[in-house]
Amino acid sequence: MFGGFVFQAIWVWADMDFDFLIIGGGIAGVSCAARLAGSGTVLLLEAESALAHHASGRSAALYEPRYGLGPVVALSMASGDYFHSAAGVLSPRGMMIIGKADEVAQFEADAASMDLVPIAFDQARDIVPILNPDTVAHCALANHAWDIDTDLLLQGFARQARSQGAEIVAKAPVTAIARESGGWRVTTPQGSHTARVLINASGAWADVVAKMAGVAPLGFTPLRRSMARIPAPGGHDVSRWPMMFGAGETWYSKPDAGALIVSPAEEHLTTPHDAYADDMVLAEGLARYEEMVTEPVTRMLANWAGLRTFSPDRVPVIGFDRHAPGFFWLAGQGGYGFQSAPAASQLAADLLTDADSVIDAGVIASLSPHRFA
Ligand SMILES: Cc1cc2nc3c(=O)[nH]c(=O)nc-3n(C[C@H](O)[C@H](O)[C@H](O)COP(=O)(O)OP(=O)(O)OC[C@H]3O[C@@H](n4cnc5c(N)ncnc54)[C@H](O)[C@@H]3O)c2cc1C
């Protein structure tokens, strides 16, 4: 069943229901199930009644591979081939950063880090006609940013997983985890399952799941980020507008099915829960956006929030726990879980099956949980 799979040396083989049991039905867990399904039996358990109920159902859906810290950029860049060859998953968007006169240092740092080219205000206003000449002093543009059809991506991975025999079960909250000879016993209200390897892809609940399994938590922090959906400003056709960021990521906006989503881009520390937007934070964020445009926000069509969960160094954690044989972390994707998913899931599968990875060894080390303990 495992082919060349070399597991940790002290492992004792025993009959188990599954080779791999994944906790979490967001993009991390589902993409991992797809990558693993050809290498062993896979069960994925999701607490909610549908996949992608939490962070994976609430993202801004952007693929900008230069966004994030080095190891994240490496994974996002390595995901490019998958994205560009998956029919219909990406569509062109582009990115613009704008700044006020007194934000020049932050503006220049942001533009340089994501490789945007400074452009004149008039050129920027030809693209986004609502830019405010009284407040916008700096503009930069790039075309290397795309919209991700996140549902298509996630359902594509789910289909791939199921077509190779993986079982994906919703409404299955894991309530207890016990170590057994040769693996783990995982309990849900419907019953229990055993597996040789447990994969923790539970997003904001990564430390909760670890503690349930008797594994030391790594210190993940769920940070809330809110989003407002507003009508197209001034009735403009926004479909070709780029995603816009205020310098220092103090807000961002992005066209969304004929409307505009605007985020205050906050990072409010919270606990794992079904997140919802904070009215005051939304109002303050919308005010920061409004200052830079000529069209006021007159109403909100909808709002929501999600949790972007970070490890202590803001780099994802992918690898076997050093102290708990058979416990694999796939967590801490922060604000980059979609754009890095194709490569992150392949790396996870390669590590889980002891296969070679195309990812640089230094990057793999910087993603490993061993860096913490
Ligand atoms: C506002 C916002 C904007 C974002 N924009 C982008 C973007 O533009 N581009 C990008 O790449 N990323 C973006 N992200 C980040 C991206 O959405 C996340 O990194 C990604 O969705 C994380 O996926 P996940 O599978 O790890 O977590 P989740 O989607 O949260 O999935 C974890 C799952 O585990 C389940 N679970 C937890 N505990 C248990 C248990 N005990 N038993 C069973 N199941 C359990 C949960 O129910 C949940 O469904 C954004 C996030 C937010 C909030």
Short mmCIF file of C-alpha atoms and ligand atoms in Angstrom, two decimals:
data_model
loop_
_atom_site.label_atom_id
_atom_site.label_comp_id
_atom_site.label_asym_id
_atom_site.label_seq_id
_atom_site.Cartn_x
_atom_site.Cartn_y
_atom_site.Cartn_z
CA MET A 1 0.00 0.00 0.00
CA PHE A 2 2.71 2.46 0.89
CA GLY A 3 5.21 1.65 -1.90
CA GLY A 4 8.52 3.12 -0.80
CA PHE A 5 7.03 4.72 2.26
CA VAL A 6 9.59 4.83 5.05
CA PHE A 7 7.95 5.78 8.28
CA GLN A 8 9.61 6.91 11.47
CA ALA A 9 12.00 4.25 12.69
CA ILE A 10 10.30 3.36 15.97
CA TRP A 11 6.94 2.68 14.32
CA VAL A 12 5.19 -0.60 15.05
CA TRP A 13 2.99 -1.81 12.20
CA ALA A 14 -0.54 -2.77 13.08
CA ASP A 15 -3.88 -3.06 11.31
CA MET A 16 -5.41 0.33 10.87
CA ASP A 17 -8.57 1.47 9.04
CA PHE A 18 -6.67 4.05 7.01
CA ASP A 19 -3.14 4.99 6.13
CA PHE A 20 -3.79 8.73 6.40
CA LEU A 21 -6.46 10.55 8.40
CA ILE A 22 -6.76 14.28 7.69
CA ILE A 23 -8.55 16.59 10.12
CA GLY A 24 -9.94 19.65 8.35
CA GLY A 25 -11.89 20.18 5.14
CA GLY A 26 -10.46 23.54 4.07
CA ILE A 27 -8.15 24.02 1.12
CA ALA A 28 -5.19 22.60 3.10
CA GLY A 29 -6.85 19.31 4.02
CA VAL A 30 -8.67 18.77 0.73
CA SER A 31 -5.63 19.48 -1.45
CA CYS A 32 -3.56 17.16 0.75
CA ALA A 33 -6.19 14.41 0.37
CA ALA A 34 -5.95 14.76 -3.41
CA ARG A 35 -2.17 14.50 -3.40
CA LEU A 36 -2.14 11.49 -1.05
CA ALA A 37 -4.99 9.45 -2.47
CA GLY A 38 -2.80 7.55 -4.90
CA SER A 39 -0.36 6.54 -2.17
CA GLY A 40 -2.62 4.98 0.44
CA THR A 41 -6.08 4.95 1.96
CA VAL A 42 -7.25 8.41 3.01
CA LEU A 43 -10.05 9.61 5.28
CA LEU A 44 -10.74 13.34 5.67
CA LEU A 45 -12.97 14.49 8.53
CA GLU A 46 -14.57 17.94 8.51
CA ALA A 47 -16.53 19.26 11.49
CA GLU A 48 -18.92 21.47 9.52
CA SER A 49 -21.71 20.35 7.18
CA ALA A 50 -19.80 21.61 4.12
CA LEU A 51 -16.18 21.92 3.05
CA ALA A 52 -14.54 25.38 3.20
CA HIS A 53 -16.91 26.74 5.83
CA HIS A 54 -14.18 28.68 7.66
CA ALA A 55 -11.11 30.53 6.29
CA SER A 56 -11.29 28.76 2.94
CA GLY A 57 -14.78 30.10 2.28
CA ARG A 58 -13.93 33.70 3.16
CA SER A 59 -10.76 34.68 1.33
CA ALA A 60 -10.03 37.47 -1.13
CA ALA A 61 -9.10 34.76 -3.64
CA LEU A 62 -5.93 36.39 -4.97
CA TYR A 63 -2.89 34.70 -6.46
CA GLU A 64 0.01 37.15 -6.10
CA PRO A 65 3.01 34.85 -5.73
CA ARG A 66 5.30 37.63 -4.46
CA TYR A 67 3.09 38.30 -1.42
CA GLY A 68 4.42 37.01 1.92
CA LEU A 69 7.66 35.91 3.57
CA GLY A 70 10.35 33.99 1.66
CA PRO A 71 9.16 30.39 2.23
CA VAL A 72 5.58 31.40 1.39
CA VAL A 73 6.75 33.05 -1.83
CA ALA A 74 8.70 29.88 -2.67
CA LEU A 75 5.55 27.75 -2.28
CA SER A 76 3.37 30.25 -4.16
CA MET A 77 5.87 30.47 -7.03
CA ALA A 78 6.11 26.67 -7.12
CA SER A 79 2.30 26.57 -7.39
CA GLY A 80 2.38 28.60 -10.62
CA ASP A 81 2.51 25.67 -13.05
CA TYR A 82 -0.49 24.03 -11.40
CA PHE A 83 -2.53 27.23 -11.40
CA HIS A 84 -1.73 28.18 -14.96
CA SER A 85 -2.52 24.70 -16.28
CA ALA A 86 -5.78 24.20 -14.33
CA ALA A 87 -8.52 25.30 -16.73
CA GLY A 88 -10.53 28.25 -15.47
CA VAL A 89 -8.96 28.51 -12.02
CA LEU A 90 -7.06 31.77 -12.64
CA SER A 91 -8.22 34.93 -14.38
CA PRO A 92 -6.19 38.13 -14.82
CA ARG A 93 -6.60 40.78 -12.13
CA GLY A 94 -3.46 42.91 -11.64
CA MET A 95 -2.46 44.83 -8.55
CA MET A 96 -2.08 48.53 -7.75
CA ILE A 97 -0.58 50.05 -4.60
CA ILE A 98 -1.45 53.64 -3.79
CA GLY A 99 -0.07 55.91 -1.08
CA LYS A 100 -0.48 59.37 0.38
CA ALA A 101 2.32 61.95 0.21
CA ASP A 102 3.55 61.10 3.72
CA GLU A 103 3.55 57.33 3.02
CA VAL A 104 6.40 57.36 0.53
CA ALA A 105 8.75 55.07 2.48
CA GLN A 106 6.08 52.42 3.08
CA PHE A 107 4.82 52.75 -0.50
CA GLU A 108 8.29 52.23 -1.94
CA ALA A 109 8.96 49.24 0.32
CA ASP A 110 5.66 47.59 -0.64
CA ALA A 111 6.13 48.25 -4.35
CA ALA A 112 9.69 46.91 -4.29
CA SER A 113 8.82 43.79 -2.27
CA MET A 114 6.07 42.76 -4.70
CA ASP A 115 7.81 44.03 -7.82
CA LEU A 116 5.31 46.73 -8.80
CA VAL A 117 6.35 49.51 -11.18
CA PRO A 118 5.68 53.14 -10.15
CA ILE A 119 3.30 54.92 -12.55
CA ALA A 120 2.01 58.50 -12.86
CA PHE A 121 -1.27 59.44 -11.18
CA ASP A 122 -2.99 60.16 -14.51
CA GLN A 123 -2.05 56.71 -15.78
CA ALA A 124 -3.43 55.15 -12.60
CA ARG A 125 -6.65 57.16 -12.89
CA ASP A 126 -7.11 55.98 -16.48
CA ILE A 127 -7.32 52.48 -14.99
CA VAL A 128 -9.29 53.32 -11.82
CA PRO A 129 -11.23 56.54 -12.55
CA ILE A 130 -12.27 57.13 -8.94
CA LEU A 131 -8.75 57.77 -7.56
CA ASN A 132 -8.70 60.99 -5.55
CA PRO A 133 -6.13 63.54 -6.87
CA ASP A 134 -6.16 65.34 -3.50
CA THR A 135 -4.93 62.33 -1.51
CA VAL A 136 -3.26 59.82 -3.86
CA ALA A 137 0.37 60.86 -4.33
CA HIS A 138 2.04 57.55 -5.26
CA CYS A 139 0.85 54.73 -7.54
CA ALA A 140 2.46 51.49 -8.67
CA LEU A 141 1.13 48.70 -10.87
CA ALA A 142 1.81 45.07 -11.71
CA ASN A 143 0.00 42.57 -13.89
CA HIS A 144 1.33 39.47 -12.09
CA ALA A 145 -1.74 38.97 -9.89
CA TRP A 146 -4.73 36.80 -10.67
CA ASP A 147 -8.16 35.99 -9.25
CA ILE A 148 -8.44 32.39 -8.07
CA ASP A 149 -11.75 30.58 -8.53
CA THR A 150 -11.35 29.12 -5.06
CA ASP A 151 -14.43 26.91 -5.27
CA LEU A 152 -13.28 25.41 -8.57
CA LEU A 153 -9.82 24.81 -7.10
CA LEU A 154 -11.11 23.19 -3.92
CA GLN A 155 -13.79 21.09 -5.64
CA GLY A 156 -11.21 20.00 -8.22
CA PHE A 157 -8.98 18.69 -5.45
CA ALA A 158 -11.99 17.04 -3.75
CA ARG A 159 -12.97 15.30 -7.00
CA GLN A 160 -9.40 14.15 -7.55
CA ALA A 161 -9.25 12.75 -4.01
CA ARG A 162 -12.59 10.93 -4.25
CA SER A 163 -11.84 9.54 -7.72
CA GLN A 164 -8.80 7.81 -6.21
CA GLY A 165 -10.77 6.35 -3.32
CA ALA A 166 -10.34 8.97 -0.60
CA GLU A 167 -13.30 9.33 1.75
CA ILE A 168 -14.33 12.89 2.63
CA VAL A 169 -16.83 13.08 5.47
CA ALA A 170 -18.53 16.29 6.61
CA LYS A 171 -20.44 16.83 9.88
CA ALA A 172 -17.69 14.82 11.56
CA PRO A 173 -16.14 16.92 14.33
CA VAL A 174 -13.19 15.14 15.90
CA THR A 175 -13.81 15.11 19.64
CA ALA A 176 -11.03 12.82 20.90
CA ILE A 177 -7.71 11.49 19.65
CA ALA A 178 -5.79 8.65 21.26
CA ARG A 179 -2.50 7.06 20.38
CA GLU A 180 -2.72 3.34 19.62
CA SER A 181 -0.13 0.79 18.72
CA GLY A 182 0.73 1.56 15.10
CA GLY A 183 -1.19 4.81 14.84
CA TRP A 184 -4.08 6.87 16.15
CA ARG A 185 -7.72 6.41 17.10
CA VAL A 186 -9.85 9.41 16.21
CA THR A 187 -13.36 9.78 17.60
CA THR A 188 -16.33 11.69 16.18
CA PRO A 189 -19.98 11.59 17.35
CA GLN A 190 -20.63 8.96 14.65
CA GLY A 191 -17.88 6.58 15.71
CA SER A 192 -14.14 6.13 15.64
CA HIS A 193 -11.49 5.46 13.01
CA THR A 194 -7.89 4.36 13.19
CA ALA A 195 -5.05 5.51 10.98
CA ARG A 196 -1.30 5.17 10.83
CA VAL A 197 -0.74 8.88 10.24
CA LEU A 198 -2.73 11.85 11.49
CA ILE A 199 -2.59 15.07 9.45
CA ASN A 200 -3.54 18.22 11.29
CA ALA A 201 -5.05 20.56 8.69
CA SER A 202 -7.53 22.14 11.05
CA GLY A 203 -6.74 25.81 10.36
CA ALA A 204 -7.42 28.03 13.38
CA TRP A 205 -7.93 24.87 15.50
CA ALA A 206 -4.44 23.47 14.80
CA ASP A 207 -3.29 23.80 18.42
CA VAL A 208 -6.65 22.57 19.75
CA VAL A 209 -6.34 19.40 17.67
CA ALA A 210 -2.71 18.94 18.72
CA LYS A 211 -3.61 19.18 22.41
CA MET A 212 -6.43 16.67 21.86
CA ALA A 213 -3.79 14.27 20.54
CA GLY A 214 -1.45 14.95 23.47
CA VAL A 215 0.96 16.82 21.19
CA ALA A 216 2.55 20.08 22.33
CA PRO A 217 0.91 23.10 20.65
CA LEU A 218 3.13 25.34 18.51
CA GLY A 219 1.55 28.69 19.37
CA PHE A 220 -0.68 29.42 16.39
CA THR A 221 -2.52 32.74 16.42
CA PRO A 222 -5.85 33.14 14.58
CA LEU A 223 -6.08 36.76 13.38
CA ARG A 224 -9.47 38.03 12.25
CA ARG A 225 -9.79 39.89 8.95
CA SER A 226 -13.09 41.49 7.88
CA MET A 227 -14.54 42.20 4.46
CA ALA A 228 -17.33 44.46 3.16
CA ARG A 229 -19.01 44.08 -0.21
CA ILE A 230 -20.17 47.41 -1.66
CA PRO A 231 -21.93 48.30 -4.93
CA ALA A 232 -19.68 49.28 -7.85
CA PRO A 233 -18.57 52.85 -7.01
CA GLY A 234 -20.39 55.45 -9.10
CA GLY A 235 -21.92 52.69 -11.19
CA HIS A 236 -18.56 52.09 -12.92
CA ASP A 237 -17.76 48.82 -14.63
CA VAL A 238 -15.17 47.58 -12.12
CA SER A 239 -14.52 44.23 -13.78
CA ARG A 240 -11.09 45.21 -15.12
CA TRP A 241 -9.90 47.23 -12.14
CA PRO A 242 -6.85 45.79 -10.38
CA MET A 243 -6.83 44.79 -6.74
CA MET A 244 -5.82 47.96 -4.87
CA PHE A 245 -3.80 48.10 -1.65
CA GLY A 246 -3.27 51.11 0.58
CA ALA A 247 0.45 51.47 1.39
CA GLY A 248 1.26 49.35 4.42
CA GLU A 249 -1.78 47.13 3.70
CA THR A 250 -4.04 49.42 5.72
CA TRP A 251 -6.99 48.45 3.45
CA TYR A 252 -7.53 46.74 0.12
CA SER A 253 -10.25 46.51 -2.49
CA LYS A 254 -10.97 44.03 -5.25
CA PRO A 255 -13.67 43.66 -7.89
CA ASP A 256 -16.03 40.83 -7.12
CA ALA A 257 -18.82 39.80 -9.52
CA GLY A 258 -19.79 43.35 -10.48
CA ALA A 259 -19.33 44.77 -6.98
CA LEU A 260 -16.27 45.69 -4.91
CA ILE A 261 -15.00 44.00 -1.78
CA VAL A 262 -13.15 46.28 0.62
CA SER A 263 -11.20 44.98 3.59
CA PRO A 264 -9.86 46.97 6.54
CA ALA A 265 -7.00 44.42 6.39
CA GLU A 266 -7.00 44.14 10.16
CA GLU A 267 -5.15 41.47 12.10
CA HIS A 268 -7.08 41.17 15.35
CA LEU A 269 -5.93 38.39 17.64
CA THR A 270 -8.80 36.10 18.55
CA THR A 271 -9.62 32.49 19.39
CA PRO A 272 -10.70 29.73 16.98
CA HIS A 273 -14.39 30.37 16.25
CA ASP A 274 -16.91 31.06 13.48
CA ALA A 275 -15.66 34.59 12.77
CA TYR A 276 -17.86 37.57 11.98
CA ALA A 277 -17.01 41.15 11.01
CA ASP A 278 -16.64 43.91 13.58
CA ASP A 279 -18.83 46.93 12.59
CA MET A 280 -16.44 49.54 13.96
CA VAL A 281 -13.41 47.96 12.28
CA LEU A 282 -15.32 47.81 8.99
CA ALA A 283 -16.33 51.47 9.29
CA GLU A 284 -12.75 52.57 10.00
CA GLY A 285 -11.40 50.50 7.11
CA LEU A 286 -14.00 51.83 4.70
CA ALA A 287 -13.06 55.36 5.80
CA ARG A 288 -9.38 54.68 4.95
CA TYR A 289 -10.46 53.44 1.49
CA GLU A 290 -12.90 56.37 0.99
CA GLU A 291 -10.16 58.90 1.67
CA MET A 292 -8.34 57.72 -1.45
CA VAL A 293 -11.30 57.75 -3.86
CA THR A 294 -13.86 60.27 -5.12
CA GLU A 295 -16.97 58.07 -4.72
CA PRO A 296 -18.40 57.75 -1.21
CA VAL A 297 -19.55 54.40 0.20
CA THR A 298 -23.33 54.75 0.47
CA ARG A 299 -24.28 51.22 1.46
CA MET A 300 -22.94 47.76 2.15
CA LEU A 301 -24.27 44.70 0.33
CA ALA A 302 -22.79 42.15 2.72
CA ASN A 303 -19.95 41.63 5.15
CA TRP A 304 -18.05 38.73 6.65
CA ALA A 305 -14.79 37.86 8.38
CA GLY A 306 -12.38 34.98 8.45
CA LEU A 307 -9.41 33.85 10.50
CA ARG A 308 -5.91 34.01 9.04
CA THR A 309 -3.92 31.68 11.26
CA PHE A 310 -0.19 32.23 11.67
CA SER A 311 2.62 30.30 13.33
CA PRO A 312 4.92 32.28 15.67
CA ASP A 313 7.23 33.25 12.75
CA ARG A 314 4.36 33.71 10.25
CA VAL A 315 5.64 30.87 8.07
CA PRO A 316 3.42 27.78 7.52
CA VAL A 317 4.22 24.54 9.33
CA ILE A 318 4.54 21.46 7.14
CA GLY A 319 6.09 18.28 8.46
CA PHE A 320 6.09 15.51 11.06
CA ASP A 321 6.16 16.54 14.69
CA ARG A 322 9.56 15.80 16.18
CA HIS A 323 8.17 14.29 19.39
CA ALA A 324 4.94 12.61 18.25
CA PRO A 325 5.55 9.91 15.62
CA GLY A 326 2.82 9.83 13.00
CA PHE A 327 1.55 13.35 13.77
CA PHE A 328 1.92 15.65 10.74
CA TRP A 329 1.36 19.43 10.76
CA LEU A 330 -0.17 21.22 7.76
CA ALA A 331 -1.10 24.51 9.35
CA GLY A 332 -0.38 28.22 9.69
CA GLN A 333 -1.11 29.17 6.07
CA GLY A 334 -1.96 32.70 7.22
CA GLY A 335 -3.16 34.88 4.34
CA TYR A 336 -1.64 32.67 1.64
CA GLY A 337 -3.40 29.31 1.97
CA PHE A 338 -4.92 29.30 -1.50
CA GLN A 339 -2.05 30.69 -3.49
CA SER A 340 0.41 28.26 -1.91
CA ALA A 341 -1.91 25.20 -1.80
CA PRO A 342 -0.82 23.36 -4.97
CA ALA A 343 2.85 23.26 -3.90
CA ALA A 344 2.19 23.00 -0.14
CA SER A 345 -0.05 19.96 -0.61
CA GLN A 346 2.48 18.30 -2.94
CA LEU A 347 5.26 18.95 -0.44
CA ALA A 348 3.11 17.50 2.35
CA ALA A 349 2.42 14.38 0.31
CA ASP A 350 6.10 14.02 -0.59
CA LEU A 351 7.12 14.26 3.08
CA LEU A 352 4.35 11.86 4.11
CA THR A 353 5.39 9.25 1.54
CA ASP A 354 9.14 9.85 1.78
CA ALA A 355 9.30 10.98 -1.85
CA ASP A 356 11.70 13.55 -3.27
CA SER A 357 10.39 17.10 -3.40
CA VAL A 358 11.10 19.82 -5.95
CA ILE A 359 11.07 22.35 -3.11
CA ASP A 360 14.50 23.59 -2.01
CA ALA A 361 15.85 21.83 1.11
CA GLY A 362 16.34 25.17 2.89
CA VAL A 363 12.72 26.11 2.31
CA ILE A 364 11.58 22.69 3.57
CA ALA A 365 13.64 23.24 6.74
CA SER A 366 12.09 26.67 7.28
CA LEU A 367 8.62 25.10 7.01
CA SER A 368 9.40 22.21 9.35
CA PRO A 369 7.87 22.10 12.85
CA HIS A 370 11.35 21.16 14.08
CA ARG A 371 12.27 24.86 13.98
CA PHE A 372 10.12 25.40 17.08
CA ALA A 373 10.97 22.41 19.23
C1 LIG B 1 -10.34 37.74 4.73
C2 LIG B 1 -9.34 36.75 4.23
C3 LIG B 1 -8.72 36.97 2.99
C4 LIG B 1 -7.81 36.04 2.47
N1 LIG B 1 -7.30 36.22 1.23
C5 LIG B 1 -6.49 35.29 0.68
C6 LIG B 1 -6.01 35.42 -0.65
O1 LIG B 1 -6.34 36.39 -1.35
N2 LIG B 1 -5.18 34.46 -1.15
C7 LIG B 1 -4.81 33.36 -0.40
O2 LIG B 1 -4.06 32.52 -0.88
N3 LIG B 1 -5.27 33.21 0.87
C8 LIG B 1 -6.10 34.14 1.42
N4 LIG B 1 -6.57 33.98 2.69
C9 LIG B 1 -6.05 32.88 3.49
C10 LIG B 1 -6.72 31.56 3.18
O3 LIG B 1 -8.12 31.73 3.13
C11 LIG B 1 -6.32 30.57 4.29
O4 LIG B 1 -4.91 30.52 4.40
C12 LIG B 1 -6.81 29.16 3.98
O5 LIG B 1 -8.18 29.17 3.67
C13 LIG B 1 -6.54 28.25 5.18
O6 LIG B 1 -7.04 26.98 4.84
P1 LIG B 1 -7.11 25.81 5.90
O7 LIG B 1 -7.62 24.63 5.21
O8 LIG B 1 -5.81 25.74 6.62
O9 LIG B 1 -8.14 26.35 7.02
P2 LIG B 1 -9.73 26.31 7.03
O10 LIG B 1 -10.32 26.68 5.73
O11 LIG B 1 -10.16 27.12 8.22
O12 LIG B 1 -10.05 24.80 7.27
C14 LIG B 1 -9.83 24.15 8.51
C15 LIG B 1 -11.00 23.23 8.74
O13 LIG B 1 -10.72 22.40 9.85
C16 LIG B 1 -11.97 22.09 10.43
N5 LIG B 1 -11.77 21.59 11.78
C17 LIG B 1 -11.23 22.25 12.84
N6 LIG B 1 -11.26 21.47 13.94
C18 LIG B 1 -11.82 20.30 13.56
C19 LIG B 1 -12.14 19.10 14.27
N7 LIG B 1 -11.89 18.94 15.57
N8 LIG B 1 -12.72 18.09 13.56
C20 LIG B 1 -12.97 18.21 12.23
N9 LIG B 1 -12.71 19.33 11.53
C21 LIG B 1 -12.14 20.36 12.19
C22 LIG B 1 -12.71 23.41 10.39
O14 LIG B 1 -14.11 23.24 10.51
C23 LIG B 1 -12.28 23.97 9.05
O15 LIG B 1 -13.23 23.75 8.03
C24 LIG B 1 -7.49 34.89 3.23
C25 LIG B 1 -8.10 34.66 4.46
C26 LIG B 1 -9.03 35.57 4.95
C27 LIG B 1 -9.70 35.28 6.24
#
